[in-house]
Coordinates of C-alpha atoms in Angstrom, one line a residue:
X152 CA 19.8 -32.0 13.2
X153 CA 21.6 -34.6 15.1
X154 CA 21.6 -37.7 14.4
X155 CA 19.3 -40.3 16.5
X156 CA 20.7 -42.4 19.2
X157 CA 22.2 -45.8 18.1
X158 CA 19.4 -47.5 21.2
X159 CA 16.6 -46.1 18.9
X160 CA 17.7 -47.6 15.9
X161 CA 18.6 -51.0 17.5
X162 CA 15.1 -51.0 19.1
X163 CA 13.6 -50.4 15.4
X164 CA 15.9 -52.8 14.3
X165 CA 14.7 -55.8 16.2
X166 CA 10.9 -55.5 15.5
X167 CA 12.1 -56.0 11.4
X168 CA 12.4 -59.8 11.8
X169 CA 9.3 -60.5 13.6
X170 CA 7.7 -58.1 10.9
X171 CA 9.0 -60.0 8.3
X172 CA 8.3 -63.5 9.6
X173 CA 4.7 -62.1 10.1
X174 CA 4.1 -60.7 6.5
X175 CA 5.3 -63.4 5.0
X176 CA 4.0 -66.4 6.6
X177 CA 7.4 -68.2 7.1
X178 CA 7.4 -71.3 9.3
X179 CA 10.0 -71.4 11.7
X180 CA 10.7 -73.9 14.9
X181 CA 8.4 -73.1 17.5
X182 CA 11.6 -71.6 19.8
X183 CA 13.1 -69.4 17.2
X184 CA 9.8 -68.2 16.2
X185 CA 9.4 -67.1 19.8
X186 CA 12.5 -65.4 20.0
X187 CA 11.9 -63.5 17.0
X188 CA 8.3 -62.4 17.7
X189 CA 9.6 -61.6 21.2
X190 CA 12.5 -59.8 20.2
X191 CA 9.7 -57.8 18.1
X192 CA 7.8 -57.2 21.0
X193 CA 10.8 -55.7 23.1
X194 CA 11.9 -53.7 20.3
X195 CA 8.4 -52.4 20.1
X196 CA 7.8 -51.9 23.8
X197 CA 11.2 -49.6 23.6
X198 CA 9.7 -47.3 20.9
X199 CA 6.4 -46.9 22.6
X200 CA 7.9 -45.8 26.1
X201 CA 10.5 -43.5 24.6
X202 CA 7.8 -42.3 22.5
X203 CA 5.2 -42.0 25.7
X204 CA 8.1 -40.0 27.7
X205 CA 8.8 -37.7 24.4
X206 CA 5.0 -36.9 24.4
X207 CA 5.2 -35.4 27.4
X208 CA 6.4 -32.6 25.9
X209 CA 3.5 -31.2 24.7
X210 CA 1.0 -32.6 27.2
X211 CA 0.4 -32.2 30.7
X212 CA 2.6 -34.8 33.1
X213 CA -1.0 -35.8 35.4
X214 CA -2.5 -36.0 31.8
X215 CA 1.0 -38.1 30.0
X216 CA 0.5 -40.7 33.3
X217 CA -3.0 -41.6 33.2
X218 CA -2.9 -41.5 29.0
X219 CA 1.0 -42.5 28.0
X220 CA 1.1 -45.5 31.0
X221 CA -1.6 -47.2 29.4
X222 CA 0.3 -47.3 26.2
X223 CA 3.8 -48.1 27.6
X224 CA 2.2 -51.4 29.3
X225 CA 0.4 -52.3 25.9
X226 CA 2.7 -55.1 24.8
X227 CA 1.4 -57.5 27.8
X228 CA -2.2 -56.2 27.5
X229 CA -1.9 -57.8 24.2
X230 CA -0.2 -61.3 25.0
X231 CA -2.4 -61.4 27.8
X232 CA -5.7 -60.8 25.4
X233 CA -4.8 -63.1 22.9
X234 CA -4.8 -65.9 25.7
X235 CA -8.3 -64.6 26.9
X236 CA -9.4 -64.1 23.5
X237 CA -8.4 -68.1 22.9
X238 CA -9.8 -69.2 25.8
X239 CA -13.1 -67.5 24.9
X240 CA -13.1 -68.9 21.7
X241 CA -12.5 -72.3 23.6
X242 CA -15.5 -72.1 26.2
X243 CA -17.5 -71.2 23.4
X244 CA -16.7 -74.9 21.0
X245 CA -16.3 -77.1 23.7
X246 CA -18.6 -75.2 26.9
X247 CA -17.3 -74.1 30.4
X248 CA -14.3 -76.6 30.4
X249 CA -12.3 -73.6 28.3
X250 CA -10.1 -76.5 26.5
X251 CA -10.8 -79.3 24.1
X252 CA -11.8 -82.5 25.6
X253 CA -8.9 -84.9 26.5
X254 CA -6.1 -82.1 25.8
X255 CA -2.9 -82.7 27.6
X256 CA -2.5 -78.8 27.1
X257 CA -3.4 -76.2 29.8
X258 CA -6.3 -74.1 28.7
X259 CA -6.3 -70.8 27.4
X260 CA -8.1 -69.1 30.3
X261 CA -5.1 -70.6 32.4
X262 CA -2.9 -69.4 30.6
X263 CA -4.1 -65.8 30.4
X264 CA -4.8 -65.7 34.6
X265 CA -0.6 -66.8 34.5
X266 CA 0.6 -64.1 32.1
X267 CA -1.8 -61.6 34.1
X268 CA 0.0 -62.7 37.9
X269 CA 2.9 -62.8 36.3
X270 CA 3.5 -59.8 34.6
X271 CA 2.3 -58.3 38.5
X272 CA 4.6 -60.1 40.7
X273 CA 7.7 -59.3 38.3
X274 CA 6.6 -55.9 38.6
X275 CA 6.5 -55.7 41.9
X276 CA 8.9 -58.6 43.2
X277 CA 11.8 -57.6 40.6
X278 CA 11.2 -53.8 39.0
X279 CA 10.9 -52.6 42.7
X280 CA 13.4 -54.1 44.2
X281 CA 15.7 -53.5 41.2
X282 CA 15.1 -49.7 41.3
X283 CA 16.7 -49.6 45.5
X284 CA 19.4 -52.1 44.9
X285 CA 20.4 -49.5 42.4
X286 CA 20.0 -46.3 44.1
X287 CA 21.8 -48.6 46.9
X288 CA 25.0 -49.5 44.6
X289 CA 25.3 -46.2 42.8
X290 CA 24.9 -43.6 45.3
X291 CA 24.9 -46.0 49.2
X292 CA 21.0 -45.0 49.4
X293 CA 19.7 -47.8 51.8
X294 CA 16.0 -46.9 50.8
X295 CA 13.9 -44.6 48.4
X296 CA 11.9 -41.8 49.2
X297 CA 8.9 -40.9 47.3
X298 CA 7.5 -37.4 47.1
X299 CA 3.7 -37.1 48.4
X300 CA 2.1 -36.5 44.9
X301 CA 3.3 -40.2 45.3
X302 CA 0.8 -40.8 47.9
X303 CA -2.4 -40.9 44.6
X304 CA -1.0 -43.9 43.2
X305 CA -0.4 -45.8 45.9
X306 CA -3.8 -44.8 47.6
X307 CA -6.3 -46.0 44.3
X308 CA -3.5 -49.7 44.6
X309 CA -4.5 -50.1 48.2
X310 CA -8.5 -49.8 46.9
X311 CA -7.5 -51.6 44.1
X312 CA -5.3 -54.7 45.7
X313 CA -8.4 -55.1 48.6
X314 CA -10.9 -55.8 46.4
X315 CA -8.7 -58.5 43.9
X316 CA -8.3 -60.1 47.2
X317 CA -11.7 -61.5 47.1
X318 CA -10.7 -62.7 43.4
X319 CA -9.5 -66.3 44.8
X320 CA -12.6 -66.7 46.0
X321 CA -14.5 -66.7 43.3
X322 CA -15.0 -69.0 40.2
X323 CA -15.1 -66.5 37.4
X324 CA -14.3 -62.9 36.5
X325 CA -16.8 -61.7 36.0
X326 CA -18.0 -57.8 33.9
X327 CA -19.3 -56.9 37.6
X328 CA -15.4 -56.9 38.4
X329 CA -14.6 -55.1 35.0
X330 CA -17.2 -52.2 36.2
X331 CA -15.3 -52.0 39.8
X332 CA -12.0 -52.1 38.6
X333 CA -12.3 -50.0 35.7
X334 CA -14.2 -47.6 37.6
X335 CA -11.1 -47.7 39.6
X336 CA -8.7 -46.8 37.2
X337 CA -11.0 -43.8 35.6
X338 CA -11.2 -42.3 38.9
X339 CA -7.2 -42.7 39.2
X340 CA -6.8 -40.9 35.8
X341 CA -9.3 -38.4 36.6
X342 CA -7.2 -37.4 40.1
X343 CA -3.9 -37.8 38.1
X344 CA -5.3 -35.6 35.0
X345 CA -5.5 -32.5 37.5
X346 CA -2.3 -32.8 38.6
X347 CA -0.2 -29.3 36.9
X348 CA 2.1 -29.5 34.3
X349 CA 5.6 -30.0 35.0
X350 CA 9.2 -30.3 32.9
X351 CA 9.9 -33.8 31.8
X352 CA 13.4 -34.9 32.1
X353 CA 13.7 -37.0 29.3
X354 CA 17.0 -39.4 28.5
X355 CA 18.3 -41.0 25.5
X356 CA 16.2 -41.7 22.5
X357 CA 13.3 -39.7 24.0
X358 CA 15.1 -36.7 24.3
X359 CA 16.3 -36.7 21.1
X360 CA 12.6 -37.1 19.8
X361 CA 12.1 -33.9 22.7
X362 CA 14.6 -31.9 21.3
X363 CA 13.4 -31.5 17.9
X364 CA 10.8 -28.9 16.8
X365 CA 7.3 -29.0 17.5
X366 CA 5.9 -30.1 13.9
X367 CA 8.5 -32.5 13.4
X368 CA 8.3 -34.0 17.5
X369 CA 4.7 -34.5 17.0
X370 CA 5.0 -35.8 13.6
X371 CA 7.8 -38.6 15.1
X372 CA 6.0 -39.2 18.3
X373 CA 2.8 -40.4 16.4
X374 CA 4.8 -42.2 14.0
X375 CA 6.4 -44.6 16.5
X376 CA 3.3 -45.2 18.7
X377 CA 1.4 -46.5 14.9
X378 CA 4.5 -48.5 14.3
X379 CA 5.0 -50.0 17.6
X380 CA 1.4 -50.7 18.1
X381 CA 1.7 -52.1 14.3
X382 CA 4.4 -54.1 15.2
X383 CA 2.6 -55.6 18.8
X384 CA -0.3 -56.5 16.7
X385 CA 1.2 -58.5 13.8
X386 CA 3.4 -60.6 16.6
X387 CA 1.4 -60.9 19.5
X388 CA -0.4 -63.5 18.5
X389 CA 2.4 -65.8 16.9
X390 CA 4.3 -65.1 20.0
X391 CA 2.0 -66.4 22.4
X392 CA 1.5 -69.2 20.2
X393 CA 4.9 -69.9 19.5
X394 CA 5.5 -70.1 23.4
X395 CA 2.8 -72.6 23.7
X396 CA 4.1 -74.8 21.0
X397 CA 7.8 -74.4 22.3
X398 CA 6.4 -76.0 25.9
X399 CA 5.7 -78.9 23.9
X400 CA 8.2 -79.3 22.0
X401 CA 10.8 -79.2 24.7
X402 CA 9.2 -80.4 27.4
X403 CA 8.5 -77.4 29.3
X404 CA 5.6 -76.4 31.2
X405 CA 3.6 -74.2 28.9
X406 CA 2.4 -72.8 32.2
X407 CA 5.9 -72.0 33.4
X408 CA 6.7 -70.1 29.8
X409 CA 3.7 -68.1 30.3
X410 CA 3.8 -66.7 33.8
X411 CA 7.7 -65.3 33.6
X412 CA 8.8 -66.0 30.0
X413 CA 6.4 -63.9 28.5
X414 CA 6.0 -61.1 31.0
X415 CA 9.7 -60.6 31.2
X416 CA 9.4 -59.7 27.7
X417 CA 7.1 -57.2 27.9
X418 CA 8.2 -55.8 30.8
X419 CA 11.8 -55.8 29.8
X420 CA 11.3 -52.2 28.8
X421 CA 10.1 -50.9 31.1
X422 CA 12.1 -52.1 34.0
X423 CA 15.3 -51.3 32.2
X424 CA 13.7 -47.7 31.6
X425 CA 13.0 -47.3 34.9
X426 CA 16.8 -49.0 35.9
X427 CA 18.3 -46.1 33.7
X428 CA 16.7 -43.5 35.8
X429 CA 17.7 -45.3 38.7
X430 CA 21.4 -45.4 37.7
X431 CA 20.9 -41.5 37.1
X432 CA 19.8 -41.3 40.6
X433 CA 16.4 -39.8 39.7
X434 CA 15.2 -42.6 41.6
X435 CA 11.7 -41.0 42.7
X436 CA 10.8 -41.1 39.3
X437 CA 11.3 -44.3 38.4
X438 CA 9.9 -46.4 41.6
X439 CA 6.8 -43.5 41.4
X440 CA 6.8 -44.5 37.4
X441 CA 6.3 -48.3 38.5
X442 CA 4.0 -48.0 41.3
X443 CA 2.1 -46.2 38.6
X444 CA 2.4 -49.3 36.6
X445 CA 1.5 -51.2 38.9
X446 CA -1.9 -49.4 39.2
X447 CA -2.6 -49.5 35.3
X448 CA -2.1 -53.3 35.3
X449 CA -3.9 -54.4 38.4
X450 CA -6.9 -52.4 37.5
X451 CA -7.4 -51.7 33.8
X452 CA -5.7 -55.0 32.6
X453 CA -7.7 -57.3 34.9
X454 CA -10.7 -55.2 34.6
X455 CA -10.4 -55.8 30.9
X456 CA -10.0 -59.9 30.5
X457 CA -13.7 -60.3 31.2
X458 CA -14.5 -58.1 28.4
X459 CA -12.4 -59.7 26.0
X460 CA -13.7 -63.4 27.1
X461 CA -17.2 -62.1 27.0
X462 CA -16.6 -60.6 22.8
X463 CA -14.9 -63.9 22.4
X464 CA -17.3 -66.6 24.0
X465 CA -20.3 -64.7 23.0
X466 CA -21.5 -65.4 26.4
X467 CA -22.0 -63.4 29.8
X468 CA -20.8 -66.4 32.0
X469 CA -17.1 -64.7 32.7
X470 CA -14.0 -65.8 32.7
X471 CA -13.4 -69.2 34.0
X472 CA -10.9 -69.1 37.7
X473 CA -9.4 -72.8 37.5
X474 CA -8.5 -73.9 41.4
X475 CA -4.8 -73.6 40.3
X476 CA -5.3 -70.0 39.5
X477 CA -7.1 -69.2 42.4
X478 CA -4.0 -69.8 44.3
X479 CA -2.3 -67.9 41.5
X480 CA -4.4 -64.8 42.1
X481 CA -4.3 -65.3 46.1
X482 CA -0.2 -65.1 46.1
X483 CA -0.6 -61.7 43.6
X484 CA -3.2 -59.9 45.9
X485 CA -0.6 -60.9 49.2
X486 CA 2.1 -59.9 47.6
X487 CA 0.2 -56.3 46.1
X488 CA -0.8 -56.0 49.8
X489 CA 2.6 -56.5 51.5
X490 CA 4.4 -54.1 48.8
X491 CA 1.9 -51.4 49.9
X492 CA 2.3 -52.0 53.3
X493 CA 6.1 -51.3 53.4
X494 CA 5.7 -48.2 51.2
X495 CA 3.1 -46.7 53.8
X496 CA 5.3 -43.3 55.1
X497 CA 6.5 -43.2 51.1
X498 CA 9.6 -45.2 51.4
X499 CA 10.5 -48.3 50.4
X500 CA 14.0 -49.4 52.6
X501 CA 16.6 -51.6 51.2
X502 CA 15.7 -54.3 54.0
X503 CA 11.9 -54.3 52.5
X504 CA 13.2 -54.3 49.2
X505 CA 15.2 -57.5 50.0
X506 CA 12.6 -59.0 51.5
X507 CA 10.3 -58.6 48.3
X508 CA 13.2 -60.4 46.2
X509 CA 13.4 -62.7 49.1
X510 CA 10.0 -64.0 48.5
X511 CA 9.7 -63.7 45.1
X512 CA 12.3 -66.5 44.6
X513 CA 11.2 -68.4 47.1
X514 CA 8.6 -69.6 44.5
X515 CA 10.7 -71.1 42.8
X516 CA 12.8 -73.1 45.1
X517 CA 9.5 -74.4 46.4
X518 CA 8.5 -74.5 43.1
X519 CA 11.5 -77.0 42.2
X520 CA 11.7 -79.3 45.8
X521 CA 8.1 -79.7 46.5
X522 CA 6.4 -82.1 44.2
X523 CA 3.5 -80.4 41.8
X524 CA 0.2 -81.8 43.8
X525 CA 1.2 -79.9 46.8
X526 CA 1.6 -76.7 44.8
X527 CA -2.0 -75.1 45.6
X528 CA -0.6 -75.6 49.4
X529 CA 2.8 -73.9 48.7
X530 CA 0.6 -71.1 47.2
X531 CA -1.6 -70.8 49.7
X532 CA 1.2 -71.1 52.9
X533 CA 3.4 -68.3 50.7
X534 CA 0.2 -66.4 50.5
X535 CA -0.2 -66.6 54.1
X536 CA 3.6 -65.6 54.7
X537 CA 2.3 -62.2 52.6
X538 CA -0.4 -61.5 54.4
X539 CA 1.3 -61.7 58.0
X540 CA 4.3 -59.6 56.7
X541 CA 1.8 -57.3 55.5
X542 CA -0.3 -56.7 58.5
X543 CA 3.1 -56.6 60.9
X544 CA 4.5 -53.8 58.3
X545 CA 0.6 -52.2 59.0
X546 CA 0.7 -52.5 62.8
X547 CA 4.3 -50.4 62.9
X548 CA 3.2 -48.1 60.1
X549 CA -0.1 -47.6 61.2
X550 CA -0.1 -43.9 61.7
X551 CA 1.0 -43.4 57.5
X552 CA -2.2 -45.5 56.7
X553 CA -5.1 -42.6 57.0
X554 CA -2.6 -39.6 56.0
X555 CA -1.6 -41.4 52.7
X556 CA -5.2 -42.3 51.8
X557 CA -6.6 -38.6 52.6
X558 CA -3.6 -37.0 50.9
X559 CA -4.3 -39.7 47.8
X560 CA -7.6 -39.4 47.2
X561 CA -8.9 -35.9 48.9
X562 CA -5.7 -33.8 48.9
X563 CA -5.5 -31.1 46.0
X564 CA -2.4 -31.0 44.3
X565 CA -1.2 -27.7 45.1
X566 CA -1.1 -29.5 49.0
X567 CA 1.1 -32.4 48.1
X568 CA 4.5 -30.4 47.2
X569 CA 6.1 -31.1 50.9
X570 CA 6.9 -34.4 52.4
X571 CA 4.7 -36.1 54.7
X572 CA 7.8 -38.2 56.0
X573 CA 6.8 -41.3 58.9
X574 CA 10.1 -41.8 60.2
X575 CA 11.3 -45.0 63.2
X576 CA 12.4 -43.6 66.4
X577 CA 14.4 -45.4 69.0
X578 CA 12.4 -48.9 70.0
X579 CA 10.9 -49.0 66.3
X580 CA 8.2 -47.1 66.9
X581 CA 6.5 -44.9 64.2
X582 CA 6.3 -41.0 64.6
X583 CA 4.1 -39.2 62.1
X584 CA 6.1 -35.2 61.1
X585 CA 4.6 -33.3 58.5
X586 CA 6.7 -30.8 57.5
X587 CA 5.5 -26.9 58.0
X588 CA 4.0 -25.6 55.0
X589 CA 4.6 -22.1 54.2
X590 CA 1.5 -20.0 54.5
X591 CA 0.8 -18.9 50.5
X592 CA -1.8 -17.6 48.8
X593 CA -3.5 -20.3 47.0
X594 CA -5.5 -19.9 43.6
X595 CA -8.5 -21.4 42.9
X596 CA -8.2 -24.4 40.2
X597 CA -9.5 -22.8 36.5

């Protein structure tokens, strides 16, 4: 048997001090106890997505994305539940104000709305546009083209990003918005579940797991995903902590160390996952792998906080929306809605990728010349910036729109193996070709 790849065993190896640390009750400065428990949570995050692509051996690929996504994006759904779970604990000792009387500290409900927009704009703003500036520097791609299976995950984000737009405009998530967005995601796994079995292409420490026999790939497989999730649980908690206590420590906003600190550790992962397939030029894959993403945590995570603040609180009143976070949540829906907008026609050039990064930092050069009291108006006036790109990239892709939602949502599979491709002709104007499909004989699903 050969011997596992030295990346699996350093991705082991990191979660053993966080472990430790955990078991053991050891006090440690608040920042070095956040870098261990995150360098915990990374190595975890590692072993659960190799582990999620090595599955897909022995299960279907429609099945392995709506059942192995869930677990690859488990690290922030359990940073960001600890937060709600704190915050619902909060409401329920000292009422709807979700934070102690008098505390200089930003509430727990804040905090978890941050690590949620967060973890979505890095997703979008950075794994996207790191995938095409990739497939740009290795192989002078200026844009990505996805394949119209594509068109299913991007169809149920379009449902998905116009109804959190309405979030911002409401005080409280609330279960009704669980029921929606859940039902969302069900009926995305459902439509992804009858998708046919295909070969995965598996890399590094996954194929490795792959390669070995059936008894013994099973028996691996299942052993990291208990470990991993072992490992998420005992730090998760001390982690998020940790990051709190390090803001005040050192002076820095806890708010700050939430929204990007923390999401860039779970996400780390994944994004240098998909970066890997990139660099291999199997860059379909990995943008399709993070629009999927993308799906899982803008449905089934925000769908979920209610329920968590609801067990918590032992109340039915929902999840507390703080003004600041409204603005928070309006800048996440603009930006879901602009990214969308630009992949209509299933490719994603290197100009919009650019202008993705663009705005994403813009953030924080606002963020560091304006004062703070006029950051719900740079929120809002970025928002707007979104929302304009967004309905200019609609206007000139307008004809993509209907195809890509009929091929998404109605389409059977068997009809989405050739490219629906919405190309620019001379004067920028749009021109819809769909490529001739070959007249088969088609079999009935079984």
């Amino acid at each position: 048997m050969r011997r596992p790849p030295v990346s699996g065993l350093l991705a082991l190896a990191a979660t053993v001090p966080g472990v430790v640390v955990a078991l053991t009750g050891l006090e440690l400065p608040a920042p070095v106890a956040a870098v261990v428990y995150g360098g915990a949570i990374v190595g975890a995050a590692f072993v659960l997505a190799w582990a999620a692509e090595a599955a897909q051996v022995d299960v279907s690929a429609g099945l392995a994305v709506a059942v192995l996504a869930l677990i690859a994006v488990l690290p922030e759904y359990s940073v960001d539940f600890v937060f709600t779970w704190q915050g619902g604990a909060d409401t329920r000792e000292y009422g709807a104000a979700c934070a102690p009387p008098g505390g200089d500290g930003t509430p727990a409900c804040s905090l978890a709305l941050a690590n949620m927009t967060g973890a979505n704009r890095i997703l979008v703003g950075l794994g996207w546009v790191l995938v095409v500036l990739i497939a740009w520097r290795r192989g002078g791609r200026r844009g990505i083209r996805l394949g119209c299976a594509d068109a299913v995950p991007l169809a149920f984000l379009t449902i998905a990003s116009l109804y959190c737009l309405i979030l911002p405009f409401k005080r409280t998530l609330t279960l009704w918005d669980t029921a929606v967005l859940v039902a969302v995601f069900v009926a995305y796994s459902w439509r992804v579940s009858r998708a046919p079995a295909g070969e995965p292409e598996l890399i590094g420490p996954s194929a490795w797991i792959g390669g070995l026999g059936r008894a013994p790939r099973r028996a691996v497989v299942i052993g990291l995903f208990v470990v991993a999730a072992a490992v998420i649980l005992l730090a998760a908690e001390p982690f998020a902590e940790s990051l709190v206590d390090t803001g005040e420590d050192l002076g820095i906003s806890q708010f700050l160390l939430v929204q990007w600190v923390a999401p860039l550790a779970s996400e780390a992962p994944e994004l240098l996952v998909a970066g890997l397939y990139a660099w291999r030029l199997h860059t379909t894959e990995a943008l399709g792998a993070l629009v999927s993403s993308k799906v899982n945590q803008w449905t089934l995570l925000v769908g979920t906080l209610p329920v968590v603040f609801a067990a918590s609180s032992h109340g039915w009143s929902g999840l507390p929306i703080a003004a600041a976070q409204r603005g928070e949540l309006l800048l996440t829906a603009a930006q879901s809605l602009l990214a969308i907008a630009l992949l209509l026609g299933l490719t994603l050039s290197l100009r919009a990728a650019l202008m993705l990064l663009g705005l994403f930092l813009v953030q924080f050069v606002l963020g560091a010349l304006i004062p703070p009291r006029w950051h719900d108006e740079e929120l809002v006036t970025l928002s707007v910036v979104y929302l304009a790109l967004a309905v200019v990239a609609l206007v000139r892709k307008r004809d993509c729109l209907v195809p890509m939602l009929r091929d998404g949502l109605l389409a059977r599979h068997d009809q989405l193996g050739d490219d629906l491709l919405c190309t620019t002709t001379g004067g920028g104007r749009l021109r819809l070709r769909t490529r001739l499909r070959a007249v088969m004989p088609t079999h009935p699903p079984v």
